[in-house]
Coordinates of C-alpha atoms in Angstrom, one line a residue:
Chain A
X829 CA -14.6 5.3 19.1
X830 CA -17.5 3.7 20.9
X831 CA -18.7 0.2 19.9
X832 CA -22.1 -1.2 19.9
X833 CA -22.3 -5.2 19.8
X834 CA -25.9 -6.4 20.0
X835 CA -26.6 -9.9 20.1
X836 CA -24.3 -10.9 17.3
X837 CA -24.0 -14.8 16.7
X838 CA -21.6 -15.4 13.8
X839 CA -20.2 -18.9 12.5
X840 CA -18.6 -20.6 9.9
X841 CA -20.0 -22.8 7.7
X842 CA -22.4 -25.0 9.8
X843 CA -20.5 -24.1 13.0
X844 CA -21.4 -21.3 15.6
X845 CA -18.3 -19.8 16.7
X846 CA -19.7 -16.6 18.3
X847 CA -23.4 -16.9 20.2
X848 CA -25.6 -14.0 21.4
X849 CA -23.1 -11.7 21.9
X850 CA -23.8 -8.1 22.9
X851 CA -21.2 -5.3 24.7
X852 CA -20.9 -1.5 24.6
X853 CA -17.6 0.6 25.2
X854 CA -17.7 3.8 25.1
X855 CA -15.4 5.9 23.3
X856 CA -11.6 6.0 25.2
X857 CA -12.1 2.7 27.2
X858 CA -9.9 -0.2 27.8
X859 CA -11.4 -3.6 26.8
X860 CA -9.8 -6.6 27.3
X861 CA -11.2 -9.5 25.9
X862 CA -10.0 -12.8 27.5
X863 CA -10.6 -16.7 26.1
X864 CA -9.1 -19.4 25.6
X865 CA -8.3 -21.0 21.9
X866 CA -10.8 -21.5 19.9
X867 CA -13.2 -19.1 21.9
X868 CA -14.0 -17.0 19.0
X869 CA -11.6 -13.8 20.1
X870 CA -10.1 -13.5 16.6
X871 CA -13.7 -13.9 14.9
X872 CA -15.2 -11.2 17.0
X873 CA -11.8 -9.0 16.2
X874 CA -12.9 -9.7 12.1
X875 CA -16.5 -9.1 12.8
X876 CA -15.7 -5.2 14.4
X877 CA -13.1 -5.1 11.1
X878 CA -15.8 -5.8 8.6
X879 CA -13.9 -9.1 6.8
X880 CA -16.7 -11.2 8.5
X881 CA -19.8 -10.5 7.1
X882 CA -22.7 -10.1 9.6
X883 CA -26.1 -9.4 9.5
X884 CA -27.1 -5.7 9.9
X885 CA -28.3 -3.9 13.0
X886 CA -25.4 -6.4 14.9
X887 CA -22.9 -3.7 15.3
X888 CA -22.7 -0.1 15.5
X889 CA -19.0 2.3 15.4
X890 CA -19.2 5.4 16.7
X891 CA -23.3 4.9 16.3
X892 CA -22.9 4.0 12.6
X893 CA -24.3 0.5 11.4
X894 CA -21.1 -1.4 10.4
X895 CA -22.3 -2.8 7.1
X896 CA -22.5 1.4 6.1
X897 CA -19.6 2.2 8.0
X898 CA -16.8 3.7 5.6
X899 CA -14.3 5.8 7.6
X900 CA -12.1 2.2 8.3
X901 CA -9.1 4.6 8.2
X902 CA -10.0 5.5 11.9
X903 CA -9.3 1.8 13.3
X904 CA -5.5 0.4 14.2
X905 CA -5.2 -3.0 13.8
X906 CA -2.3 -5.2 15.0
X907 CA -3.0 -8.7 13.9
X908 CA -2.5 -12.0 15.8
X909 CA 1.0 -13.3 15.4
X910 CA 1.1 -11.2 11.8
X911 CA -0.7 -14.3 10.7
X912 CA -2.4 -12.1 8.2
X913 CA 0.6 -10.6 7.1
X914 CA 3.4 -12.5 5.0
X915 CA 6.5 -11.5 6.5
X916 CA 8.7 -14.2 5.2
X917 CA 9.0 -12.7 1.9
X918 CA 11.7 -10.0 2.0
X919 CA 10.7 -6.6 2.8
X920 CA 12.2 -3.8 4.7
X921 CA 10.7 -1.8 7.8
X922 CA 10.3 1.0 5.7
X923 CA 8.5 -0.5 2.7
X924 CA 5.9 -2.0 5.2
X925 CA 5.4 1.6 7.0
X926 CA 6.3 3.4 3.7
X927 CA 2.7 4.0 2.4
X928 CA 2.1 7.8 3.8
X929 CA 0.3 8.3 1.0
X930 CA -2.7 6.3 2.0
X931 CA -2.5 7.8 5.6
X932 CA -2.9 10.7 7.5
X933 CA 1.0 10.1 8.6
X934 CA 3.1 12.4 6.5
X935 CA 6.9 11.3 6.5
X936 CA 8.3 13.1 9.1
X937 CA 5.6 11.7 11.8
X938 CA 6.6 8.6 10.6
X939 CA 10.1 9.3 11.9
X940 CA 8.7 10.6 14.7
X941 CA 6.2 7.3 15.7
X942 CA 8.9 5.0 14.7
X943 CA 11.6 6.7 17.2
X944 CA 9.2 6.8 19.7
X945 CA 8.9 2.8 19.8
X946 CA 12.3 2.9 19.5
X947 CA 12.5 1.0 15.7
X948 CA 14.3 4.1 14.3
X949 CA 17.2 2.2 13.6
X950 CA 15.7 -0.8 12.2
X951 CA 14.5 1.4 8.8
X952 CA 16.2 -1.0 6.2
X953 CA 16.1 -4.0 8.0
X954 CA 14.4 -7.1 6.1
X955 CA 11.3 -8.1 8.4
X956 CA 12.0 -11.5 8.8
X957 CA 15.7 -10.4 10.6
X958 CA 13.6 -9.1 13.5
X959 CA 12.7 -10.4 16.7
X960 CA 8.8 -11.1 17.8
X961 CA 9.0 -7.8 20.1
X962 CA 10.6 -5.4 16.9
X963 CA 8.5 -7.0 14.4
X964 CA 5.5 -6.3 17.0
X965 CA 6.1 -3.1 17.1
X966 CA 7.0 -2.1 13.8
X967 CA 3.1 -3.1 13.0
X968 CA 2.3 -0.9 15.9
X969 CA 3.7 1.9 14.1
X970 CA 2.0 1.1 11.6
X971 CA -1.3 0.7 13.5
X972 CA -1.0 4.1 14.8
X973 CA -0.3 5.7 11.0
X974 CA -3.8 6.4 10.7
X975 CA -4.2 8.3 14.2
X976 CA -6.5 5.6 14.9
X977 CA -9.8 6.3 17.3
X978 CA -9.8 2.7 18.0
X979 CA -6.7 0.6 18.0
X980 CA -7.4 -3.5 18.5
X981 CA -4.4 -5.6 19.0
X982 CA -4.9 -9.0 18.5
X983 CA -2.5 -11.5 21.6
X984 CA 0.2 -8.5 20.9
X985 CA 2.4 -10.2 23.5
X986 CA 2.8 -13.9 22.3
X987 CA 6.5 -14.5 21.9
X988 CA 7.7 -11.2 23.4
X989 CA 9.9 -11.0 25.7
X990 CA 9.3 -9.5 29.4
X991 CA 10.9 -6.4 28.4
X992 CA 9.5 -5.8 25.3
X993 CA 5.9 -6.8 26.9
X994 CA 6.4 -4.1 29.3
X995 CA 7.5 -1.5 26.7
X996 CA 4.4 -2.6 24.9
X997 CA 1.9 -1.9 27.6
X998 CA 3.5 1.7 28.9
X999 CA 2.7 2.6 25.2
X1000 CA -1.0 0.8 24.7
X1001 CA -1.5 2.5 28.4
X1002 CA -0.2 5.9 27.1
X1003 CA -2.2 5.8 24.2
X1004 CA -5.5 4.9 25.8
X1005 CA -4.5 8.0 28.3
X1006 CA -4.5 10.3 25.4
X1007 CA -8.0 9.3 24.1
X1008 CA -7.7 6.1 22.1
X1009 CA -9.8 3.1 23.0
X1010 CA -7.8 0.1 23.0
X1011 CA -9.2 -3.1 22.4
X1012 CA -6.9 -5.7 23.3
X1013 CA -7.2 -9.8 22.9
X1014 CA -5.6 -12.1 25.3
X1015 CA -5.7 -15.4 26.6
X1016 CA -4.5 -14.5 30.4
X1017 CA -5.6 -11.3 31.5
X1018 CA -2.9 -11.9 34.9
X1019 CA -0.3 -11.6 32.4
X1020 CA -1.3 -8.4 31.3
X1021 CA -0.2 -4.9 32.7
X1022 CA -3.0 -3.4 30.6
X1023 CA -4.6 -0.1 32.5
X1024 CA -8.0 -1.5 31.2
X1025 CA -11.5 -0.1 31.9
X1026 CA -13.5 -3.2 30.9
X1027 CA -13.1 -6.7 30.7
X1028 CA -15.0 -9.1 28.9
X1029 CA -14.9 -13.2 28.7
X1030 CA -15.5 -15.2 25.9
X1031 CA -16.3 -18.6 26.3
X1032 CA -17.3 -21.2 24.1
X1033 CA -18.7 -18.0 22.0
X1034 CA -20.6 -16.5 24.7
X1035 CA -19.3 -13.4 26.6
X1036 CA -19.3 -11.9 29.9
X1037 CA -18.8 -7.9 29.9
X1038 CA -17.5 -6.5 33.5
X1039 CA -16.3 -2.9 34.3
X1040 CA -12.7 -2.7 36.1
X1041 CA -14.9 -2.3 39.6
X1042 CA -16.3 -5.6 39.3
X1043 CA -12.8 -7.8 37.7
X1044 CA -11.6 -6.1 41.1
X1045 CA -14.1 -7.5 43.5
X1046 CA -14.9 -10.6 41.7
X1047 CA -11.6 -11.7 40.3
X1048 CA -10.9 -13.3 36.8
X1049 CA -13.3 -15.9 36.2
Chain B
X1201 CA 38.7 -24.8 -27.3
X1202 CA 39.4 -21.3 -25.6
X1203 CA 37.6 -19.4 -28.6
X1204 CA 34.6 -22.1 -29.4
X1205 CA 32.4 -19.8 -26.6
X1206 CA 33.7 -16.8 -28.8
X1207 CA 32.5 -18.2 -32.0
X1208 CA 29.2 -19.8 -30.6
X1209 CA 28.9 -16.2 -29.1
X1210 CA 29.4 -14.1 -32.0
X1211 CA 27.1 -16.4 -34.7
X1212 CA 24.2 -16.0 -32.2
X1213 CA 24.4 -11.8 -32.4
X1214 CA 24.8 -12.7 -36.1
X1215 CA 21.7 -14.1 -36.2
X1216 CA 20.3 -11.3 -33.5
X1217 CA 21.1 -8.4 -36.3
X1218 CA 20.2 -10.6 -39.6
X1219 CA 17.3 -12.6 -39.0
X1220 CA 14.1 -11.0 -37.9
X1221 CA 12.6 -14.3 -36.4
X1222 CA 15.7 -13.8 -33.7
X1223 CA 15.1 -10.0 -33.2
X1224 CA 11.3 -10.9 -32.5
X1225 CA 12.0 -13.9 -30.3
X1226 CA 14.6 -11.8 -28.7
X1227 CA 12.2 -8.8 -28.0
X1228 CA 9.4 -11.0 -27.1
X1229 CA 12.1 -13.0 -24.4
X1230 CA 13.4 -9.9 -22.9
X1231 CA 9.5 -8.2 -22.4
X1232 CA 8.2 -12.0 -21.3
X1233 CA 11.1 -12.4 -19.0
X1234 CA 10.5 -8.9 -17.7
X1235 CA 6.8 -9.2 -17.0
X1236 CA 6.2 -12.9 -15.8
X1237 CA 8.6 -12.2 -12.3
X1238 CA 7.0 -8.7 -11.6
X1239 CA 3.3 -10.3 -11.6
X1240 CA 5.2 -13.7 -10.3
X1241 CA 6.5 -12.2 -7.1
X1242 CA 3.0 -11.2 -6.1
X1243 CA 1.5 -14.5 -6.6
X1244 CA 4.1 -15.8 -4.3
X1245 CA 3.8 -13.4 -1.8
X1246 CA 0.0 -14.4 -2.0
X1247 CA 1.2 -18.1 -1.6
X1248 CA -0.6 -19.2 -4.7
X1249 CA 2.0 -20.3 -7.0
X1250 CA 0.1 -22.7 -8.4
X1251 CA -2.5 -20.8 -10.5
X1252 CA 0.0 -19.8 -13.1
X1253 CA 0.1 -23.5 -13.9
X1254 CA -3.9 -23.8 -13.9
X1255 CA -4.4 -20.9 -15.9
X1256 CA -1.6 -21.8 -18.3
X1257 CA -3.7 -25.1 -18.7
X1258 CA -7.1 -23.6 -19.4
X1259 CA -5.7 -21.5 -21.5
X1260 CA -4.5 -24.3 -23.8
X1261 CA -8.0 -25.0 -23.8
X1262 CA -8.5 -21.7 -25.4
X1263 CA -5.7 -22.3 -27.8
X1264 CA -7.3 -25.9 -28.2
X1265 CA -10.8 -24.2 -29.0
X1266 CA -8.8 -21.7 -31.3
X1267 CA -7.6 -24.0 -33.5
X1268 CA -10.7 -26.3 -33.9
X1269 CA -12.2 -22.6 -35.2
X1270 CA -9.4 -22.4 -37.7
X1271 CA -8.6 -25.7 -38.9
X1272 CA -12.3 -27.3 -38.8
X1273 CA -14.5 -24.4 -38.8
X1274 CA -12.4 -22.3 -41.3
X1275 CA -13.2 -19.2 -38.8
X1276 CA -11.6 -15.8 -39.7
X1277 CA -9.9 -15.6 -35.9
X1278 CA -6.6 -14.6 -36.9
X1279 CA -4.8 -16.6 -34.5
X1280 CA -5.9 -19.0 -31.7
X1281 CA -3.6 -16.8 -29.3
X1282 CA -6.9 -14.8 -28.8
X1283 CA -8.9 -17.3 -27.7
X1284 CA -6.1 -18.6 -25.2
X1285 CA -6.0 -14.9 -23.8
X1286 CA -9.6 -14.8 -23.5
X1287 CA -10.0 -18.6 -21.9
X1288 CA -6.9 -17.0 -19.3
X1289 CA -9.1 -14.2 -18.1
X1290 CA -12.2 -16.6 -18.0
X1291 CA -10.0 -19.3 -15.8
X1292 CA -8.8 -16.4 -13.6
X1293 CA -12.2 -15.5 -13.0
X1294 CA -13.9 -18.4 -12.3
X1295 CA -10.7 -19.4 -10.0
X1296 CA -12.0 -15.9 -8.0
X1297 CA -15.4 -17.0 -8.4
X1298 CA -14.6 -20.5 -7.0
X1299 CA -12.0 -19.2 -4.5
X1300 CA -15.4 -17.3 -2.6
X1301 CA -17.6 -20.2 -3.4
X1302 CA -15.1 -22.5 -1.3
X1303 CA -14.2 -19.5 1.4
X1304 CA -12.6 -22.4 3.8
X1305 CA -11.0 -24.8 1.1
X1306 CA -10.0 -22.1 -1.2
X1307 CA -7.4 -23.9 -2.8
X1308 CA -9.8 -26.2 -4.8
X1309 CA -10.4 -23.8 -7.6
X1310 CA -7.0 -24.9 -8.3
X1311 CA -7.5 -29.0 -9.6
X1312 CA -11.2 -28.0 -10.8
X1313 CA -10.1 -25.4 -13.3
X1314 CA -7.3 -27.4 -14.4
X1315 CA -9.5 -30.2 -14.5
X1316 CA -11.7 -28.2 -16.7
X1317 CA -8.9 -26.7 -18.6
X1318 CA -7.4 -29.8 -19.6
X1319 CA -10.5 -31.9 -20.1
X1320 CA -11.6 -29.0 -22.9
X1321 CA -7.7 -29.0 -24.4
X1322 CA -7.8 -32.9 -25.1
X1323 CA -11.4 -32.6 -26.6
X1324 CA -10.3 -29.9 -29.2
X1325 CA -6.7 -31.4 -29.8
X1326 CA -8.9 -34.5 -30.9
X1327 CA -11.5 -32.2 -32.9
X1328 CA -8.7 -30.5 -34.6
X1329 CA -6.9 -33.2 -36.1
X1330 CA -5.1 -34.5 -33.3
X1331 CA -1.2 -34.1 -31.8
X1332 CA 0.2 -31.7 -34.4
X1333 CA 3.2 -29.4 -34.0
X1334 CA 0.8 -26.3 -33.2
X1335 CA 0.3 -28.7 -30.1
X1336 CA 3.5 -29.4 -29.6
X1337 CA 4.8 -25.7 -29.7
X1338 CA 1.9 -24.6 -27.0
X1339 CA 3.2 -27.8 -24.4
X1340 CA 6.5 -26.5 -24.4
X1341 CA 6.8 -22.9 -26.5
X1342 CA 8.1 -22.1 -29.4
X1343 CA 9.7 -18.3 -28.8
X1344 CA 11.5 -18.7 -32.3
X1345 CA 8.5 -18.8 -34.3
X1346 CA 6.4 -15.7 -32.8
X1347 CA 5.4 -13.4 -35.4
X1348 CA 5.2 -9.2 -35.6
X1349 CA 1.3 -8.9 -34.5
X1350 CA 2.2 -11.4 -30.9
X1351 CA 5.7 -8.6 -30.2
X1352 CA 2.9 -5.7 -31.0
X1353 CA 0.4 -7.2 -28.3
X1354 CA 3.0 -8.3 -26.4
X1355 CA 4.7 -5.0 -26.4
X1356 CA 1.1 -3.3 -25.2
X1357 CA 0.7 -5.3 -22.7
X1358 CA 3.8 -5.0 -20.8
X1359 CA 3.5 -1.4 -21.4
X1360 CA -0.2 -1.5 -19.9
X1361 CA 1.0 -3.7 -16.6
X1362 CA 4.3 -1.8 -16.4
X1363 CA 2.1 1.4 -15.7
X1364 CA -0.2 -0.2 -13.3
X1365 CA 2.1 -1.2 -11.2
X1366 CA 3.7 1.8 -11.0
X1367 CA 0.6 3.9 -10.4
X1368 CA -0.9 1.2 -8.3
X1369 CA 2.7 0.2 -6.2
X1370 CA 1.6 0.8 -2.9
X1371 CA -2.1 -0.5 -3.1
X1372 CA -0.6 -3.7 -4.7
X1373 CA 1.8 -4.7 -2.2
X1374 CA -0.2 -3.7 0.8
X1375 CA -3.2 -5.7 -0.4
X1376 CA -0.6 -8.6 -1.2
X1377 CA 1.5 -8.6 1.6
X1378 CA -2.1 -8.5 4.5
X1379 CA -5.1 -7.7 3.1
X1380 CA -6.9 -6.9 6.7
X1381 CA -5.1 -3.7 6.8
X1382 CA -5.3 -3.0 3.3
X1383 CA -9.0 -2.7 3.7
X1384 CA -8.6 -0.5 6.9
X1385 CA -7.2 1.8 4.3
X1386 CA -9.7 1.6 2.5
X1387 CA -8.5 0.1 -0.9
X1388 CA -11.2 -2.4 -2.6
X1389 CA -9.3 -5.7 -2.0
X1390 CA -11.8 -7.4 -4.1
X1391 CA -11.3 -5.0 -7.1
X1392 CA -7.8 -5.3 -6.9
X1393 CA -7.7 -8.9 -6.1
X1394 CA -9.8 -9.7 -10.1
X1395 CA -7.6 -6.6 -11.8
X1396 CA -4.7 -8.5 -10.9
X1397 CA -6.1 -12.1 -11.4
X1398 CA -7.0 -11.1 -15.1
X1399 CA -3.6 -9.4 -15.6
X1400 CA -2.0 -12.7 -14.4
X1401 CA -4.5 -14.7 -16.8
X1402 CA -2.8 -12.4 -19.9
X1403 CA 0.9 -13.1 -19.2
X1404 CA 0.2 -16.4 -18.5
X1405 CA -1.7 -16.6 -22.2
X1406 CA 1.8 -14.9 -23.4
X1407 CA 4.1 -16.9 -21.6
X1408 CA 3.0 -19.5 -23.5
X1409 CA 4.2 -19.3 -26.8
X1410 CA 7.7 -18.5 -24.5
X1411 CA 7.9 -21.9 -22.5
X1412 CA 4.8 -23.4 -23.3
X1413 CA 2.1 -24.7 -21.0
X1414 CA 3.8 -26.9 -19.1
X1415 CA 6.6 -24.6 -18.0
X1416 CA 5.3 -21.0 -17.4
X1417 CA 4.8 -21.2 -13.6
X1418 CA 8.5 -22.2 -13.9
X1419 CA 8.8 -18.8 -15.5
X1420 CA 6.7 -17.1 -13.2
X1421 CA 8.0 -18.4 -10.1
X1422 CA 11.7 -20.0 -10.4
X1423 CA 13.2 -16.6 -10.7
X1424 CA 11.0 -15.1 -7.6
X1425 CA 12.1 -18.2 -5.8
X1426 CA 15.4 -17.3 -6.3
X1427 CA 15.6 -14.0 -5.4
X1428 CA 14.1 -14.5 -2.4
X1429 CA 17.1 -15.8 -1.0
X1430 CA 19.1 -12.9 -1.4
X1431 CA 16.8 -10.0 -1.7
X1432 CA 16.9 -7.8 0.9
X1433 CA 13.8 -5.6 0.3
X1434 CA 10.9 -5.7 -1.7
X1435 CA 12.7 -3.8 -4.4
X1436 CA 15.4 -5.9 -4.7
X1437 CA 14.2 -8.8 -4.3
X1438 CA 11.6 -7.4 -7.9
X1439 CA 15.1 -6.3 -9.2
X1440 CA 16.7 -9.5 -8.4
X1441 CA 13.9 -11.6 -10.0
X1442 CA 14.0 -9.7 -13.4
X1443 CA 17.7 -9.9 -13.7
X1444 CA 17.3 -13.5 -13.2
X1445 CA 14.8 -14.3 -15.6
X1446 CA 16.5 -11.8 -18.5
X1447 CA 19.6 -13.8 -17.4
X1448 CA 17.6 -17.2 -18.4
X1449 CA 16.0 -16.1 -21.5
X1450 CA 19.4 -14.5 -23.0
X1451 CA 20.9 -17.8 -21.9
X1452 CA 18.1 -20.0 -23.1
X1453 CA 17.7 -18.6 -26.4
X1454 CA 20.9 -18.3 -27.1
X1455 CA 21.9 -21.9 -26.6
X1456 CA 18.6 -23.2 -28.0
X1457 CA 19.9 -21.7 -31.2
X1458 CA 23.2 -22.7 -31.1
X1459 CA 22.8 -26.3 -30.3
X1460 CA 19.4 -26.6 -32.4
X1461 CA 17.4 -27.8 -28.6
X1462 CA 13.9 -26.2 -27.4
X1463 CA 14.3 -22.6 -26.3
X1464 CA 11.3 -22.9 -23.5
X1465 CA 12.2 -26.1 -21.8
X1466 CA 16.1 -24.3 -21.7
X1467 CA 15.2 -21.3 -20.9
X1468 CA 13.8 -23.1 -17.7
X1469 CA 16.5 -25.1 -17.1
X1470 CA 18.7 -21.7 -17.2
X1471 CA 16.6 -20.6 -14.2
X1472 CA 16.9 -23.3 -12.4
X1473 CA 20.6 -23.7 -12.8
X1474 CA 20.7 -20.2 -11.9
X1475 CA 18.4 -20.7 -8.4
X1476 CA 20.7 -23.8 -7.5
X1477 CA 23.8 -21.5 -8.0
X1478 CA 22.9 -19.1 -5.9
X1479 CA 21.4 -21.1 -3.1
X1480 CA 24.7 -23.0 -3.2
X1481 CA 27.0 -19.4 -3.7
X1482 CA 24.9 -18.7 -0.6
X1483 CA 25.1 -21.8 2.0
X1484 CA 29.2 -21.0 0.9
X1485 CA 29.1 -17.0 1.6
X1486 CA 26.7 -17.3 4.7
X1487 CA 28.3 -20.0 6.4
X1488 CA 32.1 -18.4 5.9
X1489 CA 30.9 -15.0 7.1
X1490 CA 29.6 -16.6 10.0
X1491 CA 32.5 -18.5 10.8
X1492 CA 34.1 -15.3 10.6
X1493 CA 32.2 -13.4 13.2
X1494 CA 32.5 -16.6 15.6
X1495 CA 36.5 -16.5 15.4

């Protein structure tokens, strides 16, 4: 899915959180956005997932102006810490993933997507017995339900362990290889064993977009 | 002393098969106690336990408002229950309403509709006549004096809520459980989000003449509470919550009749003798197992 950003500013009551921002990927890159707390990552993320609100002609998917985009189905979306998601209240791995109905996932590719991040197993277990690298990627199976075009994972790794970490990248990696751009939100981009095409800095809401040539000769900033 | 349980036992089903005003309260507890977990659970999941209790108290301002119609007015309402259901949906609403107005301090609809809820309720009390036993029976319910037309409604309504949720399952507890992904699925979270506002504004109307104003989140949420400490799934943790609260209101209504003592306030008290037993049944259970596996 290619993005469009163009000079979106975006803030919260009488505070600017994101300012001037503006960034094109095209359609099977790797972007990974880097900033520190409070850098306006996660607001961006909401922006390109329509729960903020911005004005129109801001951003484009795939070319289409976001305020008429409709096909939301296309877009993966592992949130930051599952802060948006309640997982103290009991519910199994299968409930959460159990909603085939509403995706293009019929049961048996369920199976097979849940085997293949090796949570087979882990089918009636109550959420909140898992550990931060399970419960990460039982909502990466999830994520990937929808055969999403665009798949943005919001600091995936916080609280994983170095072997689950580096499970998690050999599948984000694989998945960009097969056509999926990956949009991935971190606060250290040296930790990261992303293969990403792009890289892009956000700081104090304003961002710096480089291409992997230039994070190579210049270095993280 | 062995057979005094026996005999309490067998004058309550007595008075289950002979007297209406027990089958009624009976049907109306077992429907009440059914429907006020199932829409309980998802306002807990949603971590807003709290608005049962705010729209429980503007919709005593509805009852409130009913009666002044009634009494005062000589007003061909019927019964002030239709007010109270209407002032429920109108709280839940404007709660929704205020929830977007305050987008960062969303939990401030709370104290400003009970504000106005309970400001309206002690105007109306005072137009009516005052403290009466109407009054009395909305604080803390009256389940043994509901009549045939509140089991009809009553019987509708679950019937109506019972269906949704099982047509709507899915949508319901994805947009409950992480409403970002819900709308990557393309379900209206803000549709769903007033649907199920206004449904909880109705059972919380109900619940009242049950426990009364002052006790229905008890209703709502005590049993949810519960069940949340030994539910494994979604599913069970539902089932769980049910059993629970049909376990209270049996219980409730049954000693509230035997010993002459309000059914609401021990109905409650049921639940929450019931949530203390099993978090105790479980601290004994989990630790033991646990000792278990480390010997």
């Amino acid at each position: 899915m290619r993005i469009d950003v163009d000079n979106l500013s975006f803030g919260y009551d009488y505070r600017t959180v994101l300012k001037n921002v503006s960034f094109s990927i095209e359609s099977g890159d790797f972007l990974v956005i880097v900033g520190q707390n409070g850098s306006g990552k996660s607001t961006l993320v909401k922006c390109l997932l329509g729960i903020n609100k911005v004005p129109d002609s801001k951003i484009f998917l795939n070319g289409i102006e976001i305020n008429d985009f409709s096909n939301w189905i296309q877009i993966g979306y592992v949130p930051q810490k599952f802060d948006d998601f309640n997982y103290e209240f009991p519910i199994t791995v299968n409930e959460i993933l159990n909603v085939t109905k509403l995706t293009k996932a019929d049961e048996d590719e369920k199976l097979e997507i849940m085997d293949n991040l090796g949570i087979l197993t882990l089918q009636n277990e109550n959420i909140n017995t898992l550990s931060g690298g399970q419960m990460q990627r039982v909502f990466i199976a999830r994520a990937l339900m929808n055969h999403p075009t665009l798949l943005i994972l919001d600091e995936p790794t916080v609280g994983v362990d170095q072997d689950n970490t580096d499970r998690f990248y050999r599948v984000v990696n694989d998945l960009n290889d097969q056509g999926v751009t990956i949009m991935l939100i971190s606060h250290d981009l040296n930790s990261s064993k992303a293969n990403f095409s792009h890289a892009m800095w956000l700081d104090n809401g304003e961002a710096t977009l480089k291409n992997i040539s230039e994070v190579a000769l210049g270095g993280e900033e | 002393m062995g057979i005094e349980p026996l005999i309490m036992a067998s004058s309550f089903i007595r008075a289950l098969i002979e007297r209406e005003f027990m089958q009624l309260a009976l049907i109306t507890g077992v429907f009440i106690g059914f429907l006020a977990p199932l829409i309980g659970a998802f306002v807990v999941i949603k971590r807003l336990s709290l608005i049962a209790d705010t729209l429980s108290h503007f919709s005593l301002a509805g009852l409130a408002i009913g009666m002044y119609f009634i009494n005062i007015l000589s007003l061909p309402i019927g019964d002030p229950l239709y007010i109270g259901m209407v002032f429920g949906i109108i709280g839940a609403l404007l709660i929704e309403v205020l929830r977007g107005y305050y987008r960062n301090y969303k939990e401030i609809s709370m104290p400003i509709v009970i504000s106005i809820g309970t400001a309206l309720s002690a105007l109306f009390i005072s137009l009516s006549g005052g403290f009466n036993s109407s009054v009395y029976n909305y604080l803390f319910g009256s389940i043994l004096t509901v009549g045939r037309n509140f089991v009809i409604i009553i019987s509708l309504v679950t019937l109506v809520i019972l269906a949704l949720v099982i047509i709507f399952y899915k949508q319901i507890v994805i947009v409950s459980f992480d409403e970002a992904y819900a709308r990557l699925l393309g379900i209206s979270v803000r549709k769903f989000q007033i649907v199920t506002t206004i449904i909880l504004g109705i059972v919380v109307s109900l619940a009242i003449e049950t426990v009364g104003v002052l006790l229905v989140g008890s209703l709502m949420i005590i049993p949810v509470a519960t069940a949340m400490k030994v539910g494994r799934s979604f599913k069970s943790t539902l089932a769980l919550a049910i059993i629970f609260s049909e376990a209270s209101v049996l219980l409730g209504l049954w000693f509230s009749y035997i010993f002459s003592i309000p059914s609401g306030a021990t109905i409650v008290l049921f639940n929450i003798a019931i949530m203390v037993s099993v978090v105790i049944l479980k601290k004994f259970f989990f630790n033991r197992s646990l000792k278990e596996k480390q010997s």
